[in-house]
């Protein structure tokens, strides 16, 4: 795992946007796995700016979102469909037919989940999966105790996640849908690269468990220790509980030095 610690959220965003831009320049039909929530908003804004000012082209990009609430319609102001349109899709030249988001109803959900997995495979697999992390260590909506081999399915959200997401529902915890369709941990692990972003002190404990704790279903993000190409880009506030933070900074500084020397 590569841990990149940046002083601020703005710098975290800049580093993550550059990684995606460089990948997109190399592969115009990049397959992106996308997350919602507060953390990636800056990344989507940065990519939208790159599209507007430098003509970064998303016309061949294919996307698969991690998750969607069950029980609210796609056009609900708090749905992840609406979130993605608002924060990203409407701001770049991506084709609507190339954007995949889990459905928001539980009707025939098992078939839907199978088709979602099959569509990812048909697209050639996810090249870069953008992830956030919950305070309880979840990735996607794979809450603690999720099987580390799980596939796309319906999950019940924990109280901690309902409370964390309540601000998007007018601060009313009861208004947050109790279930979601989410890619499984096993689905996420099949992405060729994972890019996990975390910002703020409230994520520090989850990050320390995910990076330096044991691999356990109690902290689903800890499974990323087994992923061959995961980069975690975190700010100082999210990094403060890491024991080896100086080492991670040294590794990154050395890598940058080699890159600047043309290696
Ligand atoms: C959302 C998702 C979740 C969030 C996590 C952190 O698509 O996959 O795992 O990434 O709940 O959310 P924020 O960024 O709002 O702290």
PDB file of C-alpha atoms and ligand atoms in Angstrom, residues 34-40 65-67 80 131-134 138-141 161 165 168 203, ligand 1:
ATOM      1  CA  UNK A  34     -16.668   6.192  -8.216  1.00  0.00           C
ATOM      2  CA  UNK A  35     -17.631   7.048  -4.652  1.00  0.00           C
ATOM      3  CA  UNK A  36     -20.015   9.672  -3.311  1.00  0.00           C
ATOM      4  CA  UNK A  37     -19.918  11.439   0.072  1.00  0.00           C
ATOM      5  CA  UNK A  38     -18.151  14.647   1.058  1.00  0.00           C
ATOM      6  CA  UNK A  39     -14.583  13.496   0.495  1.00  0.00           C
ATOM      7  CA  UNK A  40     -14.434  13.088  -3.315  1.00  0.00           C
ATOM      8  CA  UNK A  65     -20.597   3.899  -8.758  1.00  0.00           C
ATOM      9  CA  UNK A  66     -20.027   1.970  -5.580  1.00  0.00           C
ATOM     10  CA  UNK A  67     -23.461   2.317  -4.093  1.00  0.00           C
ATOM     11  CA  UNK A  80     -26.377   9.208  -5.324  1.00  0.00           C
ATOM     12  CA  UNK A 131     -12.956   5.138  -2.354  1.00  0.00           C
ATOM     13  CA  UNK A 132     -13.771   7.096   0.762  1.00  0.00           C
ATOM     14  CA  UNK A 133     -13.765   5.508   4.200  1.00  0.00           C
ATOM     15  CA  UNK A 134     -16.389   5.540   6.923  1.00  0.00           C
ATOM     16  CA  UNK A 138     -16.429   0.841   5.790  1.00  0.00           C
ATOM     17  CA  UNK A 139     -15.713   1.081   2.073  1.00  0.00           C
ATOM     18  CA  UNK A 140     -18.677   1.427  -0.246  1.00  0.00           C
ATOM     19  CA  UNK A 141     -21.467   0.537   2.151  1.00  0.00           C
ATOM     20  CA  UNK A 161     -23.294   5.573   9.020  1.00  0.00           C
ATOM     21  CA  UNK A 165     -25.040  10.799   6.476  1.00  0.00           C
ATOM     22  CA  UNK A 168     -27.393  15.334   3.758  1.00  0.00           C
ATOM     23  CA  UNK A 203     -11.205   9.542   9.906  1.00  0.00           C
TER      24      UNK A 203
HETATM   25  C1  LIG B   1     -20.130   6.452  -0.708  1.00  0.00           C
HETATM   26  C2  LIG B   1     -19.226   5.499  -0.083  1.00  0.00           C
HETATM   27  C3  LIG B   1     -18.921   5.600   1.379  1.00  0.00           C
HETATM   28  C4  LIG B   1     -18.197   6.909   1.699  1.00  0.00           C
HETATM   29  C5  LIG B   1     -17.858   6.981   3.190  1.00  0.00           C
HETATM   30  C6  LIG B   1     -17.196   8.294   3.547  1.00  0.00           C
HETATM   31  O1  LIG B   1     -20.277   6.165  -2.075  1.00  0.00           O
HETATM   32  O2  LIG B   1     -18.762   4.624  -0.736  1.00  0.00           O
HETATM   33  O3  LIG B   1     -18.094   4.521   1.746  1.00  0.00           O
HETATM   34  O4  LIG B   1     -17.021   6.987   0.941  1.00  0.00           O
HETATM   35  O5  LIG B   1     -19.032   6.832   3.929  1.00  0.00           O
HETATM   36  O6  LIG B   1     -18.089   9.334   3.328  1.00  0.00           O
HETATM   37  P1  LIG B   1     -17.622  10.854   3.464  1.00  0.00           P
HETATM   38  O7  LIG B   1     -16.692  11.106   2.334  1.00  0.00           O
HETATM   39  O8  LIG B   1     -18.894  11.630   3.324  1.00  0.00           O
HETATM   40  O9  LIG B   1     -16.975  10.984   4.792  1.00  0.00           O
END
